[in-house]
Amino acid sequence: MDDSGRGHFQHKRFRPGQNHHPAGPSTPPSSPPTQSLSVQRQLYERDFPLYKQPVEVGHFSLDSERRFFNDARQLRYYVEPEKSCPNFDLRDGYRGRFVKRDDRVKEKLDHILRWILANRSKLQSKDTAASSSPCALGVDIVTWRGHLTKLLTTPYETREGWLLAVTRMGGTLYISEVETEAARRDRENRTERHEEMMYWGYKFEQYTCADDAQSLPDPGGVVNTNEAFCTVVQTRLAEHRLLFSGEVDCRDKDPKAPSPPANYIEMKTSLEISTPKQRSNFYRFKLLKWWAQSFLPGVPRIVAGFRDHDGVVVSVETYHISKISQLIKNETNCWKPTVCMNFCCEFLSFVKSVVTEDNPRVVHLFSWDPHRDVTYSIHSDSQYSFLPD
């Protein structure tokens, strides 16, 4: 869905032998793929591409030991704070009631693949029935929502690059992130303060989410970041048929709420805004990531807890995803949803033109650093292979 409610798309093929500039003239399909993709924002300032309303085709849960369950046991229910200044202490429990997921373990696409294996019948279509490949899923792309979020925000990202490994099997492209050296260094050198602030977001959820629609939140319990509830959605971006999964914080507890993903809610925390400069930075940087993350799976609203420097929530605000582009409209030098979606769309077209060999042992590693083009390298039977037997 686009900002204007229309959304249409002109697909341009790539020019051979040059940097891929999306607006270039079309070339015959036999042309060799180009070696790089430009990230310059002005190339993507055109009509919003078609983005179909995402449909939830399934969900799964990960328990306190990160075990997969093909059900909704980890889904929680949002309970609105009673007063506008809730005084939630986000530091509470950090020392004694916190089980932290081991972020050195790289899970790749394993949980999504487990869901696919358990739910093949939900993906069967006329396309897959006619296919000779037992691996055919009838979708073009399988990935995590977080990887697509990175693509949406790339034209405006100035600090962090990324590496995405892509492999083709049964006609479907699987996209999995590879940790960059810079990200590994950051992870290994995080300060204690940074570690605690990461906990604060989970703690805010504990103050506002209950285990079922009838109960109340239990802020005295253990925060265990191994636990997760994930939605699996299908949608289409221009001609790219997508199947992706993303973690969901909670759902609306009203039994009359619309069906998922339209009843899901994303929970966030942020430093309270007290100056115009802080508000501008919040609109330009934080809201971009918040919008991208929720727009992709069709999650309609974000509940944000604004905190002070000591980790105490002083106010709670709700942001409707459909209204964020209006909010940022008057902000100078701000991001544009259409640029984000068009870049993501062109990147997927670029990947399709490059990754043509149907072989899970061959991985194309797409790499991007701020102020550079997207480039790629090809690896066979390497450390980058990620589809299990």
Tab-separated table of N, CA, C and O in Angstrom, residues 156-234:
chain	number	residue	atom	x	y	z
A	156	TYR	N	19.299	5.938	3.279
A	156	TYR	CA	19.471	6.988	4.287
A	156	TYR	C	20.475	6.603	5.375
A	156	TYR	O	20.696	7.365	6.310
A	157	GLU	N	21.068	5.440	5.247
A	157	GLU	CA	22.003	4.956	6.276
A	157	GLU	C	23.387	5.551	6.028
A	157	GLU	O	23.903	5.495	4.919
A	158	THR	N	23.997	6.133	7.067
A	158	THR	CA	25.316	6.749	6.886
A	158	THR	C	26.398	6.091	7.730
A	158	THR	O	27.562	6.454	7.630
A	159	ARG	N	26.021	5.110	8.575
A	159	ARG	CA	27.017	4.565	9.506
A	159	ARG	C	27.293	3.069	9.343
A	159	ARG	O	28.429	2.647	9.422
A	160	GLU	N	26.243	2.275	9.136
A	160	GLU	CA	26.435	0.816	9.171
A	160	GLU	C	26.206	0.181	7.805
A	160	GLU	O	25.138	0.352	7.210
A	161	GLY	N	27.204	-0.570	7.332
A	161	GLY	CA	27.042	-1.333	6.109
A	161	GLY	C	26.384	-2.677	6.396
A	161	GLY	O	25.997	-2.967	7.526
A	162	TRP	N	26.254	-3.506	5.361
A	162	TRP	CA	25.687	-4.843	5.560
A	162	TRP	C	26.247	-5.850	4.553
A	162	TRP	O	26.820	-5.479	3.534
A	163	LEU	N	26.068	-7.121	4.888
A	163	LEU	CA	26.409	-8.241	4.008
A	163	LEU	C	25.194	-9.165	3.951
A	163	LEU	O	24.696	-9.589	5.004
A	164	LEU	N	24.718	-9.459	2.749
A	164	LEU	CA	23.586	-10.372	2.607
A	164	LEU	C	23.990	-11.522	1.693
A	164	LEU	O	24.428	-11.311	0.555
A	165	ALA	N	23.864	-12.739	2.220
A	165	ALA	CA	24.172	-13.940	1.440
A	165	ALA	C	22.895	-14.399	0.744
A	165	ALA	O	21.834	-14.465	1.359
A	166	VAL	N	22.996	-14.698	-0.549
A	166	VAL	CA	21.817	-15.107	-1.326
A	166	VAL	C	22.129	-16.410	-2.050
A	166	VAL	O	23.182	-16.547	-2.686
A	167	THR	N	21.196	-17.354	-1.955
A	167	THR	CA	21.360	-18.617	-2.667
A	167	THR	C	20.023	-18.986	-3.289
A	167	THR	O	18.964	-18.643	-2.752
A	168	ARG	N	20.064	-19.638	-4.457
A	168	ARG	CA	18.828	-19.988	-5.166
A	168	ARG	C	18.598	-21.496	-5.096
A	168	ARG	O	19.510	-22.275	-5.392
A	169	MET	N	17.408	-21.888	-4.678
A	169	MET	CA	17.069	-23.312	-4.660
A	169	MET	C	15.594	-23.476	-5.021
A	169	MET	O	14.740	-22.789	-4.455
A	170	GLY	N	15.319	-24.380	-5.959
A	170	GLY	CA	13.941	-24.628	-6.369
A	170	GLY	C	13.270	-23.384	-6.910
A	170	GLY	O	12.059	-23.207	-6.782
A	171	GLY	N	14.079	-22.480	-7.501
A	171	GLY	CA	13.522	-21.264	-8.090
A	171	GLY	C	13.300	-20.136	-7.097
A	171	GLY	O	12.913	-19.044	-7.477
A	172	THR	N	13.535	-20.400	-5.808
A	172	THR	CA	13.350	-19.370	-4.782
A	172	THR	C	14.703	-18.855	-4.311
A	172	THR	O	15.640	-19.637	-4.130
A	173	LEU	N	14.798	-17.550	-4.102
A	173	LEU	CA	16.014	-16.945	-3.563
A	173	LEU	C	15.888	-16.849	-2.046
A	173	LEU	O	14.904	-16.308	-1.536
A	174	TYR	N	16.874	-17.381	-1.339
A	174	TYR	CA	16.918	-17.294	0.122
A	174	TYR	C	17.965	-16.245	0.498
A	174	TYR	O	19.106	-16.307	0.006
A	175	ILE	N	17.567	-15.291	1.341
A	175	ILE	CA	18.467	-14.187	1.708
A	175	ILE	C	18.727	-14.235	3.206
A	175	ILE	O	17.793	-14.166	4.007
A	176	SER	N	20.005	-14.348	3.567
A	176	SER	CA	20.386	-14.454	4.978
A	176	SER	C	21.514	-13.476	5.265
A	176	SER	O	22.442	-13.330	4.465
A	177	GLU	N	21.449	-12.821	6.409
A	177	GLU	CA	22.470	-11.822	6.733
A	177	GLU	C	23.753	-12.471	7.246
A	177	GLU	O	23.722	-13.506	7.912
A	178	VAL	N	24.873	-11.861	6.910
A	178	VAL	CA	26.185	-12.252	7.437
A	178	VAL	C	26.689	-11.088	8.279
A	178	VAL	O	26.616	-9.930	7.844
A	179	GLU	N	27.184	-11.363	9.462
A	179	GLU	CA	27.662	-10.289	10.332
A	179	GLU	C	28.910	-9.638	9.732
A	179	GLU	O	29.858	-10.328	9.361
A	180	THR	N	28.911	-8.312	9.640
A	180	THR	CA	30.098	-7.615	9.141
A	180	THR	C	31.155	-7.572	10.247
A	180	THR	O	30.849	-7.752	11.423
A	181	GLU	N	32.386	-7.313	9.833
A	181	GLU	CA	33.474	-7.190	10.825
A	181	GLU	C	33.178	-6.063	11.810
A	181	GLU	O	33.407	-6.190	13.008
A	182	ALA	N	32.666	-4.943	11.282
A	182	ALA	CA	32.366	-3.793	12.150
A	182	ALA	C	31.286	-4.154	13.171
A	182	ALA	O	31.387	-3.805	14.350
A	183	ALA	N	30.261	-4.892	12.715
A	183	ALA	CA	29.182	-5.286	13.639
A	183	ALA	C	29.704	-6.255	14.694
A	183	ALA	O	29.316	-6.185	15.864
A	184	ARG	N	30.612	-7.153	14.279
A	184	ARG	CA	31.188	-8.094	15.250
A	184	ARG	C	31.990	-7.344	16.311
A	184	ARG	O	31.862	-7.612	17.514
A	185	ARG	N	32.805	-6.373	15.875
A	185	ARG	CA	33.581	-5.577	16.838
A	185	ARG	C	32.664	-4.831	17.799
A	185	ARG	O	32.886	-4.811	19.006
A	186	ASP	N	31.606	-4.232	17.245
A	186	ASP	CA	30.647	-3.500	18.098
A	186	ASP	C	30.020	-4.430	19.134
A	186	ASP	O	29.876	-4.062	20.296
A	187	ARG	N	29.639	-5.624	18.680
A	187	ARG	CA	28.991	-6.579	19.585
A	187	ARG	C	29.939	-7.007	20.696
A	187	ARG	O	29.555	-7.093	21.865
A	188	GLU	N	31.193	-7.255	20.328
A	188	GLU	CA	32.165	-7.747	21.320
A	188	GLU	C	32.619	-6.645	22.272
A	188	GLU	O	33.090	-6.928	23.367
A	189	ASN	N	32.480	-5.385	21.850
A	189	ASN	CA	32.977	-4.281	22.681
A	189	ASN	C	31.863	-3.417	23.279
A	189	ASN	O	32.119	-2.286	23.683
A	190	ARG	N	30.648	-3.959	23.324
A	190	ARG	CA	29.546	-3.183	23.903
A	190	ARG	C	29.811	-2.844	25.359
A	190	ARG	O	30.283	-3.683	26.122
A	191	THR	N	29.470	-1.610	25.729
A	191	THR	CA	29.657	-1.210	27.131
A	191	THR	C	28.532	-1.798	27.985
A	191	THR	O	27.472	-2.179	27.471
A	192	GLU	N	28.762	-1.830	29.283
A	192	GLU	CA	27.743	-2.315	30.215
A	192	GLU	C	26.477	-1.453	30.106
A	192	GLU	O	25.356	-1.963	30.139
A	193	ARG	N	26.660	-0.148	29.958
A	193	ARG	CA	25.520	0.764	29.811
A	193	ARG	C	24.693	0.397	28.574
A	193	ARG	O	23.466	0.360	28.615
A	194	HIS	N	25.373	0.120	27.454
A	194	HIS	CA	24.686	-0.252	26.210
A	194	HIS	C	23.909	-1.552	26.416
A	194	HIS	O	22.752	-1.679	26.000
A	195	GLU	N	24.549	-2.540	27.060
A	195	GLU	CA	23.885	-3.822	27.333
A	195	GLU	C	22.613	-3.598	28.145
A	195	GLU	O	21.563	-4.174	27.861
A	196	GLU	N	22.714	-2.738	29.162
A	196	GLU	CA	21.547	-2.500	30.013
A	196	GLU	C	20.441	-1.784	29.240
A	196	GLU	O	19.257	-2.110	29.380
A	197	MET	N	20.820	-0.835	28.380
A	197	MET	CA	19.809	-0.107	27.607
A	197	MET	C	19.101	-1.023	26.611
A	197	MET	O	17.920	-0.818	26.297
A	198	MET	N	19.786	-2.052	26.123
A	198	MET	CA	19.130	-3.024	25.253
A	198	MET	C	18.064	-3.802	26.041
A	198	MET	O	17.006	-4.135	25.509
A	199	TYR	N	18.334	-4.038	27.291
A	199	TYR	CA	17.382	-4.729	28.178
A	199	TYR	C	16.117	-3.878	28.374
A	199	TYR	O	15.009	-4.420	28.478
A	200	TRP	N	16.280	-2.572	28.415
A	200	TRP	CA	15.159	-1.684	28.715
A	200	TRP	C	13.973	-1.885	27.769
A	200	TRP	O	12.821	-1.804	28.181
A	201	GLY	N	14.253	-2.126	26.499
A	201	GLY	CA	13.160	-2.332	25.540
A	201	GLY	C	12.329	-3.559	25.889
A	201	GLY	O	11.093	-3.535	25.819
A	202	TYR	N	13.017	-4.646	26.273
A	202	TYR	CA	12.304	-5.872	26.659
A	202	TYR	C	11.532	-5.656	27.960
A	202	TYR	O	10.434	-6.174	28.143
A	203	LYS	N	12.128	-4.866	28.862
A	203	LYS	CA	11.478	-4.620	30.146
A	203	LYS	C	10.190	-3.816	29.951
A	203	LYS	O	9.180	-4.064	30.618
A	204	PHE	N	10.212	-2.869	29.011
A	204	PHE	CA	9.007	-2.094	28.722
A	204	PHE	C	7.877	-3.023	28.273
A	204	PHE	O	6.719	-2.871	28.695
A	205	GLU	N	8.214	-4.017	27.432
A	205	GLU	CA	7.206	-4.995	27.008
A	205	GLU	C	6.638	-5.735	28.219
A	205	GLU	O	5.437	-6.024	28.279
A	206	GLN	N	7.500	-6.057	29.182
A	206	GLN	CA	7.033	-6.805	30.347
A	206	GLN	C	6.024	-5.999	31.173
A	206	GLN	O	5.097	-6.549	31.762
A	207	TYR	N	6.186	-4.676	31.200
A	207	TYR	CA	5.250	-3.814	31.924
A	207	TYR	C	3.905	-3.676	31.203
A	207	TYR	O	2.903	-3.293	31.820
A	208	THR	N	3.886	-3.934	29.895
A	208	THR	CA	2.689	-3.609	29.101
A	208	THR	C	2.054	-4.815	28.405
A	208	THR	O	1.044	-4.653	27.714
A	209	CYS	N	2.620	-6.016	28.566
A	209	CYS	CA	2.088	-7.186	27.861
A	209	CYS	C	1.731	-8.299	28.843
A	209	CYS	O	2.472	-8.563	29.789
A	210	ALA	N	0.586	-8.940	28.586
A	210	ALA	CA	0.117	-10.041	29.434
A	210	ALA	C	0.114	-11.338	28.631
A	210	ALA	O	0.125	-11.320	27.394
A	211	ASP	N	0.073	-12.469	29.343
A	211	ASP	CA	0.125	-13.777	28.683
A	211	ASP	C	-1.174	-14.148	27.980
A	211	ASP	O	-1.183	-14.981	27.083
A	212	ASP	N	-2.300	-13.569	28.423
A	212	ASP	CA	-3.562	-13.818	27.716
A	212	ASP	C	-4.455	-12.590	27.840
A	212	ASP	O	-4.132	-11.637	28.561
A	213	ALA	N	-5.582	-12.622	27.147
A	213	ALA	CA	-6.430	-11.429	27.045
A	213	ALA	C	-7.077	-11.058	28.377
A	213	ALA	O	-7.504	-9.917	28.557
A	214	GLN	N	-7.149	-12.001	29.312
A	214	GLN	CA	-7.814	-11.735	30.590
A	214	GLN	C	-6.857	-11.283	31.692
A	214	GLN	O	-7.274	-10.693	32.675
A	215	SER	N	-5.572	-11.599	31.556
A	215	SER	CA	-4.651	-11.352	32.676
A	215	SER	C	-3.957	-9.995	32.567
A	215	SER	O	-4.126	-9.260	31.598
A	216	LEU	N	-3.166	-9.680	33.600
A	216	LEU	CA	-2.423	-8.423	33.654
A	216	LEU	C	-0.933	-8.702	33.483
A	216	LEU	O	-0.470	-9.818	33.728
A	217	PRO	N	-0.159	-7.687	33.076
A	217	PRO	CA	1.296	-7.874	32.966
A	217	PRO	C	1.893	-8.230	34.328
A	217	PRO	O	1.365	-7.849	35.371
A	218	ASP	N	3.018	-8.963	34.273
A	218	ASP	CA	3.722	-9.330	35.513
A	218	ASP	C	5.150	-8.790	35.455
A	218	ASP	O	6.072	-9.489	35.040
A	219	PRO	N	5.363	-7.528	35.883
A	219	PRO	CA	6.706	-6.947	35.804
A	219	PRO	C	7.688	-7.549	36.802
A	219	PRO	O	8.880	-7.258	36.752
A	220	GLY	N	7.211	-8.427	37.676
A	220	GLY	CA	8.113	-9.067	38.633
A	220	GLY	C	8.737	-10.350	38.106
A	220	GLY	O	9.580	-10.955	38.781
A	221	GLY	N	8.351	-10.764	36.895
A	221	GLY	CA	8.874	-12.018	36.341
A	221	GLY	C	10.246	-11.848	35.710
A	221	GLY	O	10.860	-10.777	35.759
A	222	VAL	N	10.724	-12.940	35.116
A	222	VAL	CA	12.031	-12.952	34.448
A	222	VAL	C	11.878	-12.443	33.014
A	222	VAL	O	10.924	-12.795	32.323
A	223	VAL	N	12.794	-11.594	32.576
A	223	VAL	CA	12.869	-11.214	31.157
A	223	VAL	C	13.819	-12.196	30.479
A	223	VAL	O	14.985	-12.284	30.829
A	224	ASN	N	13.289	-12.973	29.509
A	224	ASN	CA	14.109	-13.953	28.790
A	224	ASN	C	14.040	-13.633	27.304
A	224	ASN	O	13.006	-13.812	26.664
A	225	THR	N	15.159	-13.147	26.756
A	225	THR	CA	15.142	-12.689	25.358
A	225	THR	C	15.312	-13.826	24.351
A	225	THR	O	15.377	-13.583	23.150
A	226	ASN	N	15.331	-15.073	24.848
A	226	ASN	CA	15.255	-16.218	23.928
A	226	ASN	C	13.842	-16.364	23.381
A	226	ASN	O	13.648	-16.853	22.268
A	227	GLU	N	12.856	-15.964	24.180
A	227	GLU	CA	11.460	-16.181	23.813
A	227	GLU	C	11.043	-15.227	22.701
A	227	GLU	O	11.430	-14.063	22.691
A	228	ALA	N	10.227	-15.738	21.783
A	228	ALA	CA	9.746	-14.889	20.691
A	228	ALA	C	8.491	-15.488	20.077
A	228	ALA	O	8.327	-16.707	20.036
A	229	PHE	N	7.631	-14.604	19.595
A	229	PHE	CA	6.511	-14.994	18.740
A	229	PHE	C	6.755	-14.343	17.389
A	229	PHE	O	7.053	-13.143	17.318
A	230	CYS	N	6.670	-15.117	16.319
A	230	CYS	CA	6.969	-14.594	14.985
A	230	CYS	C	5.807	-14.824	14.032
A	230	CYS	O	5.237	-15.920	13.991
A	231	THR	N	5.472	-13.786	13.282
A	231	THR	CA	4.490	-13.934	12.216
A	231	THR	C	5.214	-14.331	10.925
A	231	THR	O	6.391	-14.000	10.735
A	232	VAL	N	4.504	-15.058	10.049
A	232	VAL	CA	5.037	-15.375	8.716
A	232	VAL	C	4.047	-14.783	7.728
A	232	VAL	O	2.851	-15.119	7.756
A	233	VAL	N	4.506	-13.855	6.895
A	233	VAL	CA	3.592	-13.189	5.968
A	233	VAL	C	4.021	-13.384	4.519
A	233	VAL	O	5.194	-13.599	4.218
A	234	GLN	N	3.013	-13.309	3.663
A	234	GLN	CA	3.242	-13.355	2.229
A	234	GLN	C	2.733	-12.049	1.637
A	234	GLN	O	1.682	-11.536	2.055
